[in-house]
XYZ file of C-alpha atoms in Angstrom:
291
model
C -13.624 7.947 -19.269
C -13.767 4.159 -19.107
C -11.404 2.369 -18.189
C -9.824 -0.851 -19.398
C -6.117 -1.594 -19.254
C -4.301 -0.897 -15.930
C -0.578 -0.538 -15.741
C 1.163 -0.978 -12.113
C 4.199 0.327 -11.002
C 6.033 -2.548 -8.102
C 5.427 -5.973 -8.438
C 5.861 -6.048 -4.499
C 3.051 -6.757 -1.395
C 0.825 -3.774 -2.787
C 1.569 -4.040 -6.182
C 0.854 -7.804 -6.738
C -2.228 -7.710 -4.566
C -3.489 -4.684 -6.726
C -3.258 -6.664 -9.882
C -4.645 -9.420 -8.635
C -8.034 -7.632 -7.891
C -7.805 -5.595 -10.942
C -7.218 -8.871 -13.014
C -10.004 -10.732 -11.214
C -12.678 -8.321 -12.080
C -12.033 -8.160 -16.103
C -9.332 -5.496 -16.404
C -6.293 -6.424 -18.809
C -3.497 -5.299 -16.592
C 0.534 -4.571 -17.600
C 2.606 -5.119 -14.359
C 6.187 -2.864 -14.468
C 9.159 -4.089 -11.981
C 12.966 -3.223 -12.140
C 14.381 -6.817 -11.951
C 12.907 -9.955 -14.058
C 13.040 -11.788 -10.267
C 10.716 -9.407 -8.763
C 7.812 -9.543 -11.480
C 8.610 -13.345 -11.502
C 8.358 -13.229 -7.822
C 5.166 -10.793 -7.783
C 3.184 -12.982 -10.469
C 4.069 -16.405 -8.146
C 2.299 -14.541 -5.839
C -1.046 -13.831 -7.474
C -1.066 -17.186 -8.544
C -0.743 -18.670 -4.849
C -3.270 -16.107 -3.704
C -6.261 -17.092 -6.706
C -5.452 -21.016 -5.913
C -6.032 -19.703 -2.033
C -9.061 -18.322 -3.028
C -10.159 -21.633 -5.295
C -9.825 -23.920 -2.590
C -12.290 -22.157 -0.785
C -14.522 -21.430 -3.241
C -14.803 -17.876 -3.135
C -13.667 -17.966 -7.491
C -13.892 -21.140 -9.722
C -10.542 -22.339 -11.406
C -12.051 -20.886 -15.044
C -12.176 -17.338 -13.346
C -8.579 -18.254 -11.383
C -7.065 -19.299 -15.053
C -8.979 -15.843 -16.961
C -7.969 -13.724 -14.085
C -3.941 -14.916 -14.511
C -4.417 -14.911 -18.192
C -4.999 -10.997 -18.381
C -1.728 -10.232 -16.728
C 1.524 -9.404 -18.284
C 4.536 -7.823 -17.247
C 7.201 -5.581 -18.166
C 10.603 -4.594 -17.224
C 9.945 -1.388 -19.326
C 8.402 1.510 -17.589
C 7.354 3.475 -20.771
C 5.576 0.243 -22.056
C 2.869 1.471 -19.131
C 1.963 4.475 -21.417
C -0.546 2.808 -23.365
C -2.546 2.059 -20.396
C -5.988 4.230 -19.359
C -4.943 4.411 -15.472
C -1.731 3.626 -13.591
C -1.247 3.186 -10.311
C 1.895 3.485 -8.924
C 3.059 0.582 -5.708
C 6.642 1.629 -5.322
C 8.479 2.040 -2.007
C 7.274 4.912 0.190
C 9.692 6.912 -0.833
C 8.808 10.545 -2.627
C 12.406 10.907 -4.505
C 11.526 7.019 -5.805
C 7.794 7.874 -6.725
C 8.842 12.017 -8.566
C 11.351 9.670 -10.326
C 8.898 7.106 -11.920
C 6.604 10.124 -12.708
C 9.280 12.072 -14.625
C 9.888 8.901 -16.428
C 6.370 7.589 -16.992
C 5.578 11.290 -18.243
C 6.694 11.509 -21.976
C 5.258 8.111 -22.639
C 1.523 8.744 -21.799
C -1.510 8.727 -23.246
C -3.226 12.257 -23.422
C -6.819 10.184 -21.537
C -4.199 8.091 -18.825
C -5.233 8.759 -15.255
C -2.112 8.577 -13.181
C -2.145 7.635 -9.537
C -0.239 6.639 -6.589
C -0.700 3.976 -3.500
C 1.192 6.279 -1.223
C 0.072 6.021 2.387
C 0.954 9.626 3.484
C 2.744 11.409 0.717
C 0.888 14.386 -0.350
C -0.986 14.070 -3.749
C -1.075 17.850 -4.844
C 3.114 17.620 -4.723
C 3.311 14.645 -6.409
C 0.541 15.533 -9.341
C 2.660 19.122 -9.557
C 5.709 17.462 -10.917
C 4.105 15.473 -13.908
C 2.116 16.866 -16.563
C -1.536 15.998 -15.504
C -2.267 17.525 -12.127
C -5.745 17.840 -12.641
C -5.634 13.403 -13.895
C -3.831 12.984 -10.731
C -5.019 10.890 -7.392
C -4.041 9.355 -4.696
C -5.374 5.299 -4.668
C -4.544 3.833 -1.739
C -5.341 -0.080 -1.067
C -5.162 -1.481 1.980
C -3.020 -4.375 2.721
C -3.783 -7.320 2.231
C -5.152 -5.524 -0.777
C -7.437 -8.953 -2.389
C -8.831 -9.343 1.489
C -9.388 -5.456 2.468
C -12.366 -4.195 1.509
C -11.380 -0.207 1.688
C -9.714 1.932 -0.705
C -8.388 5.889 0.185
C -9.320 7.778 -2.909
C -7.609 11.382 -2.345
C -7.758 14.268 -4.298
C -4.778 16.834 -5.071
C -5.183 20.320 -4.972
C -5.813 20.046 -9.171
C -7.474 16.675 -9.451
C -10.820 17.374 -11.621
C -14.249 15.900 -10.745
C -13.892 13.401 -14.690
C -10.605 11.713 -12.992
C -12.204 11.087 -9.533
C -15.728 9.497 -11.290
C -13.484 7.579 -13.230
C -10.973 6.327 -9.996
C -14.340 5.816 -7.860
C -15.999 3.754 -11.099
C -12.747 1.322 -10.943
C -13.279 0.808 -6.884
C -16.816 -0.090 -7.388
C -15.858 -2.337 -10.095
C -13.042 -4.113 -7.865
C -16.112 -4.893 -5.746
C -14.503 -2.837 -3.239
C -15.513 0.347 -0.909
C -13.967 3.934 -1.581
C -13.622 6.747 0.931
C -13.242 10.293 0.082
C -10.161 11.725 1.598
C -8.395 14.834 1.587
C -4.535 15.732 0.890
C -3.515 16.159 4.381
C -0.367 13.670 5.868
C -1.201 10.219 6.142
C -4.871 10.710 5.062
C -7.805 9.108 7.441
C -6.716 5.720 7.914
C -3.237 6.250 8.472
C -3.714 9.614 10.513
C -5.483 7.780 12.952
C -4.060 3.911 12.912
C 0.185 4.941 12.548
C -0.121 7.445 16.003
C -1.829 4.461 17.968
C 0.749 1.912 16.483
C 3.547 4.926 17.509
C 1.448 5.122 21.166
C 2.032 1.373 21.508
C 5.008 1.150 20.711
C 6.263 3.971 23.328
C 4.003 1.925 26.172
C 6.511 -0.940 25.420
C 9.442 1.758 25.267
C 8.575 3.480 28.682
C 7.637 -0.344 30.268
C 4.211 -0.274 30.631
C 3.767 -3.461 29.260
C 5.983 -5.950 27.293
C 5.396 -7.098 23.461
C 2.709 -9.664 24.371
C 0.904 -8.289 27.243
C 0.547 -4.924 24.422
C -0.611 -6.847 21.949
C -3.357 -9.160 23.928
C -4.770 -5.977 26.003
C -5.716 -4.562 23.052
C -6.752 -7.786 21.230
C -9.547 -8.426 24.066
C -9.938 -5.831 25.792
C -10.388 -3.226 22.916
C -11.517 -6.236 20.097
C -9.091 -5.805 17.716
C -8.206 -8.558 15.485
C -4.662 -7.977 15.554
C -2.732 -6.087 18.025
C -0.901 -2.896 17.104
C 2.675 -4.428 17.613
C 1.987 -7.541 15.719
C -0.020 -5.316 12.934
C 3.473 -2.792 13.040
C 5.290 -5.986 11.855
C 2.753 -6.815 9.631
C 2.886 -3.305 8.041
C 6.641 -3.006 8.101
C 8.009 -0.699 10.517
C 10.169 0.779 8.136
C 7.147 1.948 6.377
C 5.269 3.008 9.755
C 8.476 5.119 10.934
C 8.357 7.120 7.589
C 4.600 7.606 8.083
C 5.019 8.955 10.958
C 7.399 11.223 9.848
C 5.139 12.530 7.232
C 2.956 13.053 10.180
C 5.666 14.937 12.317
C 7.003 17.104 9.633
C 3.399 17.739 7.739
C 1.589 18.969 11.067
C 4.642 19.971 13.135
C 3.006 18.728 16.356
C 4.761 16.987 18.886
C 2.341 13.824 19.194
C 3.465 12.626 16.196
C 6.890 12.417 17.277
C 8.375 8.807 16.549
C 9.060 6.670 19.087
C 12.738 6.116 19.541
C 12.526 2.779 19.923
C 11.006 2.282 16.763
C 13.567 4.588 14.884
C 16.339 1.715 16.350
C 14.446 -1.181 15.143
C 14.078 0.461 11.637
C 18.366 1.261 12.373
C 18.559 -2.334 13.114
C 17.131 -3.925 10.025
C 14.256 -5.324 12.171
C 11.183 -4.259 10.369
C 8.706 -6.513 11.047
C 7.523 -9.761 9.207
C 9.511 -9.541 5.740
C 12.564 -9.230 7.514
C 12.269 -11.560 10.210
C 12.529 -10.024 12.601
C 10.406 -6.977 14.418
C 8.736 -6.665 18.138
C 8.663 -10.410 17.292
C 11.332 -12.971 16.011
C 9.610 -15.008 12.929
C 12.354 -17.541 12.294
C 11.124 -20.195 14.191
C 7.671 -22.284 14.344
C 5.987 -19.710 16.115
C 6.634 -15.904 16.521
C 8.599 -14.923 19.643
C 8.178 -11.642 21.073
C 12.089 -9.271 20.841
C 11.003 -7.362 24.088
């Protein structure tokens, strides 16, 4: 099935970012939020993020204005049931994604592919409580999604080969790169990345290091661009603590056992970057590290 219209459910970092890629390579796309500030916010957003990308000429201002010109938004979730695929950007929680399903359900289009961005909530449990299992997938972007070049394309228990050559057709469309994964907790890229972040964060626990000298070890002496304490806030720790619960609970092994030290940041209201404050304080010129 081909398709053409894209609804998204969350207006917020994921959502926004994935209708800005989806919009930018020719697909009309129907953006759902709960408040008329959020969608008002999420929109300002795409539009900061195309000028970004006009001033240095990676699109021209004609494809900036076409691209913003094929979004719309609604504060009505059923008005996403004349879409061909939605993909679902709400908060990583499973009783918040089961309840857009539900709703979303009764609406659809017999063809509409539904999927979800979830990091690390399983796919086959999710697809079993709508009426499509086998049009079910996990799509997960990476963040930020108009920069990352991956996308997790993971396949429920039920999903059928039609919906995954249709999911992989969009990906390749978006001019980005998928990878096959299966429905197992937290997937390949979060399997592996939230345990290291979890590792890091219980060297700075124990005292191995502090926030900085954490971060720049692994910056130059293992090359990565960001380090994994600086990434956490990036991320959201919130969102890393309940991936690693997925983790914990989904394998029942021991090594994925949260750091307490992240579970009293989360307890504190310091999760990272959209808060203010994380394993670094973001409120003045520079960031500061908490620890």
């Amino acid at each position: 099935m081909e398709v053409k219209k894209i609804g998204i459910v969350g207006a917020g970092q994921m959502g926004n970012g994935i209708a800005h890629v989806c919009a930018l390579a020719g697909y009309e796309v129907l953006v759902n939020d709960i408040s008329q500030e959020a969608l008002d916010r999420g929109i300002a957003t795409v539009r900061k993020n195309l000028d970004r990308q006009v001033s240095r000429e990676k699109i021209s201002e004609a494809e900036r204005d076409e691209a913003m010109g094929r979004i719309a938004t609604t504060l009505q979730l059923k008005d996403l049931g004349q879409t061909d695929l939605v993909i679902e950007a709400a908060t990583e929680r499973e009783t918040v994604k089961v309840a857009i399903f539900e709703d979303l359900v009764p609406h659809l289009q017999p063809h509409t592919i539904l999927t979800s961005n979830t990091s690390s909530i399983s796919i086959t449990r999710l697809a079993s409580r709508t009426d499509r299992p086998e049009k079910f997938m996990g799509f997960h972007f990476m963040n930020p999604v108009p920069i990352m070049q991956l996308v997790e394309l993971i396949r429920g228990i039920a999903t059928d080969e039609e919906t995954y050559k249709s999911c992989l057709q969009v990906v390749e469309n978006l001019g980005k790169t998928a990878a096959s994964a299966e429905d197992f907790p937290a997937f390949i890229v979060n399997r592996i990345l939230m345990p290291m972040i979890n590792e890091a964060v219980y060297t700075l626990y124990e005292g191995v290091g502090n926030v900085r000298s954490i971060d720049e070890s692994m910056k130059l002496g293992a090359n990565h661009p960001m380090g994994p304490l600086e990434l956490a806030d990036f991320i959201g720790l919130d969102t890393c603590l309940a991936i690693m619960n997925v983790l914990h609970d989904g394998l029942a092994d021991t090594k994925y056992r949260p750091c307490p030290l992240l579970t009293k940041y989360v307890e504190a209201g310091w999760l990272g970057r959209k808060s203010q404050r994380g394993f670094y304080d973001y409120r003045g010129e520079t960031p500061v590290p908490t620890r």
